[in-house]
XYZ file of C-alpha atoms in Angstrom:
760
model
C -36.128 9.009 64.727
C -38.774 6.381 65.567
C -41.163 7.977 63.058
C -38.515 7.655 60.346
C -38.005 3.960 61.174
C -41.747 3.301 61.019
C -42.052 5.066 57.676
C -39.098 3.178 56.273
C -40.598 -0.118 57.383
C -43.993 0.828 55.932
C -42.279 1.638 52.642
C -40.708 -1.828 52.727
C -44.162 -3.260 53.393
C -45.662 -1.414 50.422
C -42.889 -2.549 48.076
C -43.459 -6.173 49.117
C -47.222 -5.896 48.576
C -46.672 -4.342 45.136
C -44.194 -7.066 44.207
C -46.627 -9.699 45.505
C -49.269 -8.376 43.115
C -46.718 -8.270 40.301
C -45.570 -11.855 40.896
C -49.172 -13.081 41.024
C -49.945 -11.374 37.732
C -46.959 -12.932 35.979
C -48.057 -16.329 37.352
C -45.359 -16.631 40.036
C -47.863 -17.499 42.753
C -45.410 -19.056 45.196
C -43.178 -15.962 45.072
C -46.263 -13.762 45.505
C -47.347 -15.628 48.651
C -43.831 -15.478 50.073
C -43.639 -11.690 49.668
C -47.122 -11.302 51.116
C -46.059 -13.197 54.254
C -42.917 -11.067 54.503
C -45.117 -7.976 54.368
C -47.311 -9.320 57.186
C -44.188 -9.994 59.249
C -43.118 -6.346 58.857
C -46.516 -5.203 60.126
C -46.189 -7.484 63.136
C -42.755 -6.046 63.913
C -44.036 -2.466 63.628
C -47.019 -3.184 65.898
C -44.634 -4.252 68.686
C -42.846 -0.894 68.736
C -43.778 1.268 71.693
C -43.479 4.464 69.648
C -46.417 3.603 67.369
C -49.192 6.161 67.879
C -52.893 5.345 67.865
C -53.508 6.484 64.292
C -50.604 4.485 62.901
C -51.738 1.441 64.905
C -55.164 1.798 63.253
C -53.401 1.863 59.887
C -51.463 -1.289 60.821
C -54.670 -3.167 61.651
C -56.209 -2.063 58.366
C -53.112 -3.103 56.399
C -53.005 -6.458 58.183
C -56.578 -7.223 57.178
C -55.765 -6.281 53.590
C -52.618 -8.450 53.550
C -54.357 -11.521 54.953
C -57.172 -11.122 52.412
C -54.551 -10.922 49.659
C -52.889 -14.118 50.906
C -56.245 -15.921 50.920
C -56.818 -14.752 47.353
C -53.416 -16.057 46.295
C -54.260 -19.427 47.880
C -57.605 -19.698 46.096
C -57.227 -20.349 42.369
C -60.906 -19.619 41.794
C -60.519 -16.147 43.304
C -57.176 -15.315 41.717
C -56.486 -12.264 39.575
C -58.485 -11.989 36.367
C -56.809 -11.628 32.997
C -57.749 -7.937 32.953
C -56.323 -7.382 36.464
C -53.096 -9.087 35.450
C -52.741 -6.780 32.456
C -53.302 -3.765 34.697
C -50.340 -4.792 36.827
C -48.236 -5.848 33.866
C -48.807 -2.327 32.535
C -46.575 -1.168 35.397
C -43.434 -2.041 33.460
C -42.325 0.873 31.293
C -38.754 -0.337 30.856
C -36.344 -2.792 32.419
C -35.572 -0.197 35.124
C -38.869 1.617 35.516
C -41.958 0.154 37.168
C -44.961 2.268 38.062
C -47.494 0.222 40.000
C -51.212 0.998 40.315
C -52.288 2.741 43.502
C -53.578 0.072 45.848
C -56.836 0.787 47.615
C -56.262 -0.310 51.198
C -59.649 1.089 52.234
C -60.798 4.102 54.234
C -58.844 6.477 51.987
C -55.564 4.935 53.092
C -53.704 4.700 49.792
C -50.131 4.053 48.900
C -49.690 7.737 47.994
C -50.143 8.661 51.645
C -47.041 10.195 53.143
C -46.795 7.437 55.770
C -45.389 5.225 53.000
C -42.592 7.638 52.072
C -39.453 7.563 54.243
C -37.260 10.635 54.622
C -34.138 8.592 53.896
C -32.093 9.686 50.841
C -33.287 8.453 47.443
C -31.502 8.622 44.099
C -33.458 8.070 40.904
C -31.234 5.890 38.714
C -33.677 5.237 35.881
C -32.169 6.491 32.602
C -35.562 7.790 31.415
C -35.163 10.980 33.412
C -31.453 11.615 32.961
C -31.638 12.681 29.329
C -30.821 16.392 29.132
C -30.887 18.356 25.860
C -28.222 20.870 26.879
C -24.815 20.926 28.521
C -26.183 21.113 32.033
C -26.608 18.840 35.012
C -28.928 18.025 37.900
C -28.755 19.548 41.331
C -30.563 18.738 44.572
C -33.126 21.317 45.568
C -35.043 21.887 48.775
C -38.718 22.132 47.966
C -39.992 24.306 50.792
C -42.767 26.345 49.183
C -45.889 24.170 49.014
C -48.302 26.980 48.437
C -51.066 26.725 45.855
C -51.538 30.393 45.191
C -53.512 30.983 41.998
C -51.536 34.117 41.113
C -48.235 32.257 41.257
C -49.530 29.191 39.402
C -51.186 31.214 36.652
C -47.737 32.557 35.720
C -46.249 29.104 35.122
C -44.457 28.964 31.800
C -42.217 26.772 29.690
C -38.824 28.054 28.687
C -36.186 25.835 27.059
C -38.081 22.566 27.362
C -40.411 21.875 24.436
C -43.374 20.647 26.488
C -46.079 23.160 25.644
C -48.753 20.455 25.996
C -47.839 19.743 29.631
C -47.500 23.389 30.677
C -50.760 24.253 28.902
C -52.366 21.455 30.896
C -51.055 22.914 34.154
C -52.298 26.369 33.224
C -55.759 25.111 32.348
C -56.012 23.023 35.521
C -54.977 25.791 37.911
C -57.566 28.118 36.369
C -60.296 26.041 38.042
C -60.168 26.163 41.868
C -61.469 22.623 42.422
C -58.848 21.269 40.010
C -56.109 23.359 41.564
C -56.719 21.784 44.959
C -56.524 18.300 43.491
C -53.410 19.054 41.465
C -51.181 19.640 44.460
C -52.605 16.537 46.127
C -51.160 14.224 43.468
C -47.699 14.736 44.954
C -46.649 13.388 48.353
C -45.241 14.222 50.830
C -45.959 17.911 50.592
C -42.972 18.849 52.665
C -39.206 19.064 52.381
C -37.923 15.629 51.377
C -35.556 13.819 49.032
C -38.162 11.388 47.670
C -41.593 12.168 46.230
C -44.376 10.107 44.761
C -46.618 11.543 42.068
C -49.882 9.896 41.078
C -50.509 10.025 37.320
C -53.223 8.363 35.260
C -51.813 6.146 32.516
C -51.890 2.548 31.336
C -55.461 2.136 32.501
C -54.863 3.040 36.123
C -53.873 5.722 38.586
C -50.210 4.915 39.198
C -47.389 6.099 41.407
C -44.226 7.551 39.913
C -41.275 8.070 42.255
C -38.843 10.940 41.718
C -36.068 12.493 43.757
C -35.422 16.163 44.474
C -32.845 16.607 41.701
C -33.806 19.116 39.018
C -31.850 20.461 36.020
C -29.794 23.547 36.719
C -30.575 26.786 34.930
C -28.707 27.232 31.640
C -27.516 30.745 30.803
C -30.329 32.169 32.937
C -32.846 29.982 31.120
C -34.865 27.153 32.675
C -35.395 23.521 31.697
C -38.214 23.205 34.220
C -41.679 24.706 34.444
C -41.320 27.931 36.393
C -43.514 30.638 37.877
C -42.479 34.078 36.686
C -43.814 35.553 39.947
C -42.405 32.970 42.366
C -39.199 31.202 41.398
C -39.261 29.261 44.687
C -42.389 27.396 43.561
C -40.804 24.068 42.616
C -43.431 21.439 43.311
C -44.924 21.784 39.776
C -41.440 20.875 38.457
C -41.528 17.639 40.490
C -44.825 16.713 38.822
C -43.257 17.640 35.487
C -40.286 15.397 36.240
C -42.559 12.433 37.028
C -44.490 13.057 33.815
C -41.308 13.233 31.707
C -40.048 10.059 33.347
C -43.192 8.184 32.337
C -43.197 9.535 28.779
C -39.781 7.966 28.273
C -37.622 10.729 26.814
C -36.801 12.626 29.990
C -35.913 16.256 29.393
C -35.402 15.478 25.705
C -39.164 15.512 25.446
C -40.559 14.562 22.020
C -44.120 15.824 22.377
C -47.675 15.003 23.392
C -50.901 16.985 23.366
C -52.720 19.016 25.961
C -55.805 16.779 26.258
C -53.785 13.650 26.979
C -51.513 15.433 29.466
C -54.514 16.902 31.299
C -56.002 13.428 31.578
C -52.781 12.107 33.099
C -52.867 14.868 35.720
C -56.586 14.969 36.499
C -58.302 11.923 34.909
C -60.699 14.326 33.198
C -61.661 12.463 30.026
C -59.919 13.817 26.903
C -61.714 14.542 23.652
C -59.478 15.516 20.740
C -61.404 17.001 17.831
C -59.922 18.015 14.470
C -60.694 21.554 13.294
C -61.334 21.481 9.545
C -61.475 24.659 7.459
C -61.679 26.735 10.627
C -64.944 25.100 11.633
C -65.142 23.739 15.165
C -66.769 20.327 15.617
C -68.753 21.784 18.540
C -70.259 25.197 19.262
C -67.502 26.971 21.167
C -69.960 29.248 22.980
C -71.812 26.196 24.265
C -68.503 24.683 25.308
C -67.597 27.881 27.127
C -70.768 27.572 29.205
C -69.467 24.216 30.433
C -66.104 25.870 31.060
C -67.764 28.574 33.191
C -69.420 25.773 35.183
C -65.968 24.153 35.698
C -67.054 21.027 33.812
C -64.537 21.155 30.981
C -60.993 22.369 30.277
C -60.296 23.756 26.808
C -57.279 24.186 24.571
C -56.349 24.442 20.907
C -53.357 23.246 18.914
C -51.783 24.555 15.737
C -50.624 22.426 12.837
C -47.744 23.042 10.465
C -47.232 26.746 9.714
C -44.648 28.393 7.479
C -42.163 30.751 9.124
C -43.721 33.711 7.343
C -47.275 32.819 8.361
C -46.195 31.999 11.892
C -44.569 35.421 12.204
C -47.624 37.213 10.806
C -50.089 35.422 13.046
C -47.789 35.333 16.089
C -48.611 31.633 16.352
C -46.094 28.852 16.931
C -46.432 25.781 14.655
C -47.201 22.481 16.381
C -47.975 24.301 19.622
C -50.746 24.000 22.226
C -52.563 26.957 23.756
C -55.053 27.283 26.610
C -58.438 28.740 25.700
C -58.529 31.644 28.169
C -61.809 33.315 27.246
C -64.385 33.867 24.519
C -65.502 37.349 23.486
C -69.003 38.364 22.506
C -68.044 38.502 18.812
C -67.086 34.814 18.928
C -63.341 35.364 18.841
C -61.256 33.499 21.382
C -58.375 34.568 23.576
C -55.674 31.951 23.980
C -52.896 31.770 26.516
C -49.413 30.814 25.382
C -47.572 28.461 27.794
C -44.256 29.811 26.499
C -42.810 33.176 27.511
C -39.841 34.669 25.734
C -37.546 36.657 28.028
C -40.196 36.736 30.781
C -42.394 38.944 28.600
C -45.868 38.325 30.063
C -47.433 40.831 27.654
C -47.126 38.334 24.791
C -48.896 35.528 26.595
C -52.391 36.294 25.331
C -53.536 36.307 21.707
C -56.962 37.205 20.377
C -57.969 34.902 17.530
C -60.937 35.424 15.243
C -59.917 33.045 12.466
C -59.518 29.400 13.521
C -58.225 28.256 10.128
C -54.709 27.963 11.462
C -55.617 25.722 14.392
C -55.759 21.976 13.791
C -57.225 20.622 17.026
C -59.682 21.491 19.760
C -58.809 19.869 23.093
C -61.512 19.168 25.664
C -61.161 17.454 29.015
C -64.465 16.560 30.614
C -65.111 16.281 34.317
C -67.233 13.163 34.593
C -67.200 12.399 38.333
C -70.881 13.314 38.795
C -72.370 13.208 35.303
C -70.883 9.954 34.052
C -68.896 8.115 36.724
C -66.633 5.359 35.538
C -68.711 2.216 35.469
C -66.042 -0.308 34.576
C -62.932 -0.906 32.518
C -61.263 -3.812 30.762
C -57.568 -4.171 29.940
C -56.683 -6.213 26.864
C -53.815 -6.979 24.514
C -54.139 -6.017 20.866
C -51.971 -8.536 19.055
C -53.505 -8.590 15.647
C -51.980 -8.252 12.201
C -55.115 -9.439 10.433
C -56.965 -6.795 8.378
C -60.329 -8.454 8.992
C -62.913 -6.976 11.331
C -63.992 -10.264 12.930
C -60.483 -10.844 14.287
C -60.298 -7.475 16.083
C -60.924 -7.112 19.845
C -64.657 -6.678 20.375
C -66.725 -5.953 23.484
C -70.471 -5.833 23.967
C -72.977 -4.318 26.386
C -76.761 -4.108 26.698
C -79.012 -1.205 27.630
C -81.631 -3.214 29.497
C -83.516 -0.129 30.627
C -86.632 1.397 29.044
C -84.887 4.734 28.599
C -82.216 6.237 26.380
C -78.929 6.156 28.281
C -75.946 8.424 27.762
C -72.686 6.506 27.674
C -69.094 7.292 26.777
C -66.531 4.774 25.585
C -62.932 5.730 26.296
C -59.977 3.858 24.798
C -56.398 4.301 26.027
C -53.300 2.809 24.460
C -50.648 1.904 27.040
C -47.159 3.347 27.310
C -44.440 2.913 26.256
C -45.188 3.499 22.603
C -42.921 3.415 19.586
C -42.139 6.521 17.591
C -43.986 5.033 14.620
C -47.385 6.490 13.852
C -50.205 4.372 15.239
C -53.754 4.750 13.957
C -56.574 3.532 16.169
C -60.339 3.703 16.073
C -63.451 2.698 17.995
C -66.574 1.675 16.056
C -69.873 0.836 17.756
C -72.622 -1.287 16.172
C -76.164 -2.177 17.114
C -76.143 -5.974 17.119
C -78.540 -8.864 17.665
C -77.362 -9.880 21.123
C -73.993 -8.227 21.509
C -72.394 -10.708 19.142
C -69.203 -10.256 17.145
C -69.288 -8.062 14.061
C -67.894 -9.991 11.107
C -67.855 -7.301 8.432
C -68.496 -3.527 8.321
C -72.035 -3.452 6.915
C -73.363 -6.454 8.818
C -74.985 -4.162 11.392
C -75.793 -0.484 11.763
C -72.815 1.550 12.949
C -74.033 4.136 15.479
C -70.959 6.364 15.105
C -70.440 6.273 11.323
C -68.737 9.687 11.175
C -66.090 8.484 13.588
C -62.544 8.651 12.207
C -59.302 6.984 13.191
C -56.738 8.973 15.130
C -52.977 8.923 15.615
C -53.439 9.878 19.271
C -53.156 7.160 21.869
C -56.576 7.964 23.342
C -60.021 7.988 21.779
C -63.444 9.022 23.106
C -66.813 8.021 21.637
C -70.037 9.555 22.979
C -73.280 7.615 22.560
C -76.996 7.787 23.182
C -78.030 4.183 23.799
C -81.479 3.121 22.636
C -83.639 1.203 25.158
C -83.473 -2.598 25.137
C -80.626 -2.594 22.626
C -77.375 -4.526 22.333
C -74.146 -2.912 21.181
C -70.777 -4.238 20.080
C -67.583 -2.160 20.216
C -64.843 -2.953 17.679
C -61.272 -1.768 18.289
C -58.842 -1.321 15.405
C -55.183 -0.359 15.658
C -52.327 -0.282 13.176
C -49.849 -1.341 15.895
C -49.968 -4.063 18.508
C -50.134 -2.841 22.086
C -51.979 -3.141 25.386
C -55.170 -1.120 25.729
C -57.735 -0.175 28.339
C -61.347 0.347 27.352
C -63.595 2.140 29.842
C -67.364 2.486 29.920
C -68.632 5.682 31.547
C -72.319 6.051 32.378
C -74.856 6.441 35.162
C -76.648 3.172 34.434
C -74.892 0.582 36.552
C -76.447 -2.359 34.710
C -74.254 -1.634 31.669
C -71.436 -4.169 31.692
C -68.637 -4.717 29.218
C -68.214 -8.324 28.156
C -66.110 -9.939 25.495
C -68.206 -10.206 22.332
C -68.976 -13.728 21.180
C -69.899 -15.187 17.831
C -73.596 -15.308 16.983
C -73.635 -19.079 17.412
C -71.927 -21.145 20.073
C -69.796 -23.391 17.848
C -66.897 -22.124 15.773
C -64.976 -24.372 13.417
C -61.231 -23.740 13.032
C -60.563 -20.853 10.667
C -59.699 -22.119 7.176
C -56.730 -20.462 5.457
C -56.487 -20.756 1.699
C -55.140 -19.006 -1.345
C -55.913 -18.305 -4.958
C -52.767 -19.062 -6.939
C -51.790 -19.552 -10.588
C -53.429 -23.005 -10.690
C -56.756 -22.389 -8.942
C -57.759 -18.769 -9.487
C -60.556 -19.577 -11.908
C -62.649 -16.441 -11.612
C -66.441 -16.202 -11.559
C -68.992 -18.820 -12.651
C -69.329 -17.371 -16.203
C -65.795 -18.598 -17.000
C -64.931 -22.188 -17.887
C -62.102 -22.045 -15.343
C -64.554 -21.487 -12.447
C -64.485 -25.180 -11.490
C -60.748 -24.958 -10.727
C -61.405 -22.598 -7.766
C -60.742 -23.835 -4.178
C -63.548 -26.111 -3.010
C -64.627 -27.667 0.289
C -66.975 -30.475 1.273
C -69.317 -29.781 4.205
C -71.232 -32.530 5.981
C -74.106 -31.577 8.324
C -75.539 -34.288 10.585
C -78.399 -32.328 12.221
C -80.578 -29.373 11.184
C -78.249 -26.425 11.744
C -78.144 -22.645 11.606
C -74.790 -21.620 10.143
C -72.925 -18.486 9.132
C -70.519 -18.992 6.256
C -68.133 -16.078 5.718
C -65.105 -15.581 3.513
C -62.611 -12.740 3.833
C -59.725 -11.537 1.708
C -57.513 -8.454 1.578
C -57.226 -8.624 -2.214
C -57.422 -5.169 -3.753
C -59.124 -4.266 -7.027
C -61.175 -7.425 -7.206
C -64.300 -8.842 -5.572
C -64.818 -12.224 -3.935
C -67.726 -14.614 -3.422
C -68.698 -18.127 -2.429
C -71.334 -20.535 -3.729
C -72.886 -23.352 -1.735
C -74.376 -26.365 -3.533
C -76.203 -29.474 -2.401
C -74.058 -32.535 -3.135
C -74.713 -36.270 -3.355
C -72.764 -38.398 -0.923
C -70.912 -40.275 -3.683
C -69.665 -37.005 -5.176
C -68.943 -35.122 -1.952
C -65.154 -35.307 -2.296
C -65.076 -34.652 -6.053
C -64.531 -31.196 -7.547
C -67.546 -29.361 -8.934
C -68.393 -30.325 -12.530
C -71.206 -27.921 -13.377
C -72.958 -24.842 -12.071
C -76.295 -26.484 -11.275
C -78.646 -23.721 -10.146
C -81.183 -26.285 -8.931
C -78.671 -27.331 -6.268
C -77.470 -23.816 -5.458
C -78.274 -22.428 -1.979
C -76.435 -19.106 -2.159
C -75.689 -16.867 -5.117
C -75.138 -13.221 -4.159
C -73.220 -10.568 -6.073
C -69.456 -10.473 -5.724
C -68.235 -7.951 -3.145
C -64.878 -6.508 -2.181
C -63.150 -7.901 0.905
C -65.787 -10.254 2.256
C -68.926 -12.279 1.647
C -71.185 -13.791 4.298
C -74.593 -15.372 4.697
C -76.658 -16.928 7.491
C -78.186 -20.273 6.496
C -81.214 -20.999 8.652
C -82.113 -24.626 9.344
C -79.534 -26.138 7.017
C -80.780 -29.687 6.465
C -78.643 -32.774 7.175
C -76.632 -33.789 4.149
C -73.622 -32.933 2.067
C -72.717 -29.561 0.597
C -70.031 -28.227 -1.692
C -68.501 -24.798 -1.039
C -66.686 -22.979 -3.855
C -64.780 -19.734 -3.192
C -63.813 -17.491 -6.081
C -62.639 -14.074 -7.148
C -64.530 -12.285 -9.891
C -61.594 -12.091 -12.304
C -59.537 -15.000 -13.574
C -55.958 -15.182 -12.307
C -56.311 -12.939 -9.250
C -53.749 -14.015 -6.654
C -54.166 -13.709 -2.899
C -55.075 -15.304 0.403
C -58.507 -15.884 1.879
C -60.038 -17.087 5.116
C -63.253 -19.035 5.664
C -65.158 -18.742 8.940
C -67.890 -21.259 9.791
C -70.026 -20.535 12.853
C -73.030 -22.741 13.724
C -75.463 -23.500 16.533
C -74.881 -27.224 16.979
C -73.305 -27.751 20.388
C -71.422 -30.784 19.088
C -68.624 -29.653 16.794
C -68.389 -33.168 15.356
C -71.818 -32.769 13.788
C -70.430 -30.376 11.194
C -67.423 -31.599 9.211
C -65.400 -29.748 6.609
C -62.805 -31.176 4.241
C -60.818 -29.610 1.442
C -61.582 -31.179 -1.920
C -58.544 -32.445 -3.791
C -58.596 -30.498 -7.095
C -57.316 -33.250 -9.455
C -59.531 -35.738 -11.293
C -57.900 -38.627 -9.490
C -54.672 -39.828 -7.924
C -52.843 -40.110 -11.283
C -53.458 -37.524 -14.006
C -52.316 -36.812 -17.567
C -53.249 -33.767 -19.667
C -52.938 -32.859 -23.367
C -53.931 -29.835 -25.456
C -55.072 -30.901 -28.945
C -55.995 -28.688 -31.925
C -59.094 -29.508 -33.993
C -57.478 -28.096 -37.188
C -60.727 -28.065 -39.161
C -61.713 -31.635 -38.234
C -64.506 -32.922 -36.045
C -62.768 -35.835 -34.338
C -59.450 -37.081 -32.993
C -58.154 -40.035 -31.010
C -56.049 -40.172 -27.882
C -54.334 -43.396 -26.819
C -53.709 -44.031 -23.124
C -52.148 -46.871 -21.162
C -53.355 -48.529 -17.937
C -51.079 -50.805 -15.926
C -53.494 -52.314 -13.373
C -56.747 -54.231 -13.134
C -59.998 -52.467 -12.191
C -58.852 -48.925 -12.812
C -61.371 -46.183 -12.104
C -60.965 -43.637 -14.886
C -62.329 -40.107 -15.186
C -61.878 -38.105 -18.382
C -62.493 -34.378 -18.695
C -62.889 -32.768 -22.146
C -62.993 -28.979 -22.322
C -63.132 -26.622 -25.300
C -60.702 -23.697 -25.574
C -61.109 -20.959 -28.174
C -57.423 -20.542 -29.080
C -53.847 -20.945 -27.861
C -53.787 -17.515 -26.230
C -56.956 -17.959 -24.184
C -56.791 -19.580 -20.752
C -60.532 -20.038 -20.467
C -63.802 -19.716 -22.354
C -66.545 -17.395 -21.181
C -70.264 -17.946 -21.254
C -70.426 -15.707 -24.366
C -67.780 -17.728 -26.249
C -69.067 -20.013 -28.994
C -68.497 -23.629 -28.007
C -69.178 -26.650 -30.223
C -70.976 -29.576 -28.644
C -68.578 -32.468 -27.973
C -68.645 -36.028 -26.732
C -66.187 -38.836 -26.005
C -66.141 -42.653 -26.099
C -63.594 -45.277 -24.999
C -62.440 -48.328 -26.978
C -59.994 -51.171 -26.466
C -56.990 -50.397 -28.700
C -56.267 -54.076 -29.433
C -59.653 -55.263 -30.619
C -61.563 -51.987 -31.090
C -64.253 -53.227 -28.730
C -66.225 -50.392 -27.124
C -65.635 -49.883 -23.394
C -68.046 -46.979 -23.058
C -70.048 -45.288 -25.834
C -71.466 -41.798 -25.232
C -74.021 -40.594 -27.748
C -75.049 -37.422 -25.882
C -73.606 -34.144 -27.141
C -72.787 -31.364 -24.678
C -71.713 -27.736 -25.035
C -71.302 -27.235 -21.272
C -69.110 -24.265 -20.402
C -67.201 -26.471 -17.970
C -66.684 -29.381 -20.396
C -67.691 -33.044 -20.597
C -66.905 -35.677 -17.956
C -66.639 -39.402 -18.637
C -66.509 -41.903 -15.735
C -65.865 -45.604 -16.161
C -64.182 -48.581 -14.543
C -61.821 -50.483 -16.876
C -61.324 -54.084 -15.867
C -57.954 -54.896 -17.408
C -54.614 -53.198 -17.950
C -53.628 -52.332 -21.492
C -53.897 -49.667 -24.140
C -57.161 -47.856 -24.820
C -58.443 -45.257 -27.296
C -60.386 -42.145 -26.397
C -62.433 -40.945 -29.363
C -63.315 -37.258 -29.050
C -65.929 -35.815 -31.434
C -67.451 -32.407 -32.032
C -70.830 -31.666 -33.575
C -69.302 -29.880 -36.600
C -65.861 -29.304 -38.024
C -64.013 -26.199 -36.915
C -61.066 -24.610 -35.177
C -59.987 -24.247 -31.601
C -58.480 -26.525 -29.005
C -59.632 -29.348 -26.807
C -58.086 -29.898 -23.382
C -58.003 -33.631 -22.615
C -57.348 -34.684 -19.027
C -57.324 -38.331 -17.972
C -57.291 -39.302 -14.315
C -57.224 -42.703 -12.622
C -56.791 -44.246 -9.187
C -54.122 -46.467 -10.788
C -51.181 -45.398 -12.900
C -52.199 -43.966 -16.273
C -50.201 -42.479 -19.152
C -51.107 -40.905 -22.477
C -49.246 -42.680 -25.261
C-alpha cells in the first residue's frame, strides 16, 4: 500500500515537472516556477515517509537536485530554454487532448520511463485518437501477464484485420536481431500486470512517452485487430506498443498507413533511409547491404507500389504493402517475409523474389550508436510560402579537421501531419564560410542527385572535405515543425543557423511588373519604363545585389548604372554602357552579382524581364558589409516625368514637323518633355532593329513666338529625346517637334512639370 502511494506521488511529481517545462516553453514562466515548487514540495513530503526504502530515497535526492536546478534556470533569463528546446517541448502537443512529452534525463539512468513513475491505480485513456475502430467491435480490459521475449513467439507476429503492414514488418525485422529484441521490450514500462503503461517512441525530434491503458479491441469473428503471435496468443505486450504507436499516428485503429523505415525508427531510433527502386535496380548493392545485416548493423525491408489485381495474383504480392527482407540467396534473389497471414497459414509468409521490378522502395534502418553517434540536433519551424531558395531554413557547419569526415544529415517532419502530400528535400552546398545560399547554382551542391520525397523523413549521407564549410537548405511544400540532426564522430561539427555573406541586410524590396512598367529588355524602347531604384553608398562597400521572381517562361535581369547626384531620383533616360557596372545575360528565376569595393556615390538599379509585357512579382535583396545600415540607402524612383504629366500620340502623316500647344498656370515651372518614335498604331514599342528617324524639339512662347529653348541636335535614340527647361511665366507655349525627313509613324509626346500643365 505504501509503495502504491509513493508511486502515485512520484507520478504527480513527474506530471508537474513536465508541465513546468511546457509552461516555460510557451513563455508562462511564473506558472512554470509555481509547478516546479509544487513538485519540490511533493518530494519533501515523500522523503518524510517512514516506508521509503534506501533506493527510493536516493532517487528522491537526485530528483530534488534536478528540480532545484530547473527552478534556478527558470529564474535566470540568460539560462532559460533556447528556441530549439522550446520547439522540442511544443512538439509534445499532438491534439487538444494528447500530449506526449520528451523523456526527461534526471541523470544516472533514472528516466521518466522508469516504473517508479507509474502508479498501479486505474487509468482510462480518454483521448479520441485511439478510440477509432474500423469494425463493429469494442475495447476490453486485458491482463498482460506474459512478458516473455521469446524469439520463436515474436517471429510469428502477424497483422490480421488492421492494415498496418509497415508497423508489423518493423516488429518482425527488429525481433530478428537479438540486441534489438532486448531493447524493444524495454520501451514499455512497467513490464508487469498493470492498468497503465508508458511506451517510449521516437518522434517529433525526441524520445517521448506515450501513455496507454490495458484496453485492447476484442476479436471480431475470430479475427484480430491487434498484432498477434500465431504461436502464443497470450503475448500481448507488442499490442500495447502498437496501441501507443496508433495513438501517436492520429487515426487509431482506422490506421491510414506509414512505411516500414519510419516505423522502425520510431521503435528503435535506427536512422531510416528510404530509397526508390527504379526499373528493378536497387540504389545500393543488396549483397553488400546483407553483409551489414549479418553484422546486425542494418534492418532491411521492401515495399510494393500500385499493382493490378491480375498482376498481384500472379506474383502473390500485395499492392502498397511492406515486406521484411528475410534472406538473400546466392543467385541474388531475395526472400521476403509477409507481415500478414491469411487464416493463420504460415506457409505463405515467405516469398522468393528474383525480379525487383514490382517493388518501389528499399527500406534501410541504420544502427548508428557506435559508427555515427548523434552529435546534435536543431528544432525549427518551417513557415515559408516563398518559392525562393534564400528564404528557406538554412544551417551551416564546418569540417575544421585535416581529414575527410563522414557525416549524415537526418531531417524529420513533426506529427501531426495533414493528409495532403508534402514534398521535402535536403540540399547541401559547399560555401564560402557557411553563408546562406541565395540561388541554386551559386555554390557547388554536394548531393546533386538528391531528390525530394513525400515521406516525412529524409537522410543525406556525406563525405566532408577537410577545412570546408557547408550549408544545408531545407525545402518543403507544406509548413510544419522539423528537426534536423547531424550524425558524425567528429565532435567539432556544429550546426548553426546560416547567415548572409555580409553582416548588413537591407529590408527585402517587393515589386511587380504590371501593364504599365513591364518594358522588357534593353533592346526595346520601353525598357526605360521598367521598375527603377536609386542607391546611395556613403563608404566603399562590398554588396550583393540579387533579384528573384517566380515568373515562368521568361527570364529576368537587373542593370546597375553610375548616376549623377542631380539625376539620382529621375528615371533612366538612356542605356549608357560607359556608366554600366553589371550587364549579364537574362536568366530564369533569379539574377545576382557581388560588387566588390563599390565606390561612394549614386547608382541606378533597373530590373526587367526579357520580354515586353510579362506580368509578375519580384523581390530585391541587398546584402552589404558596412556595419552601419544608414550608409547604404535605397529609394524607389517615381516613374513619371514630373508631378503633373500630359501625354499625346501624334501621327506624322508624311510630314516632318508638327506643333503641340501646352498651358502652364504658375511661375517658374520646371518642364521635362519626352519625345519617342513609334513605328505604328499596333506597336507598343520600337526595337533596336526598328528604323527610327532622328528627331528634335524646341519650345516657343505662343503669344510672341519668342524662342524659350532651341535644340538643333538631332537624335535617333531608341529611348527618345528629352528636353529640360525652366519656364519663368505662366501662359501658353508651343512645342515644335521635327524629324530629319518626312515619313510615317507616330510620335509619343509626354510633357511633365512640377506645376500644373495641360496640353491644349
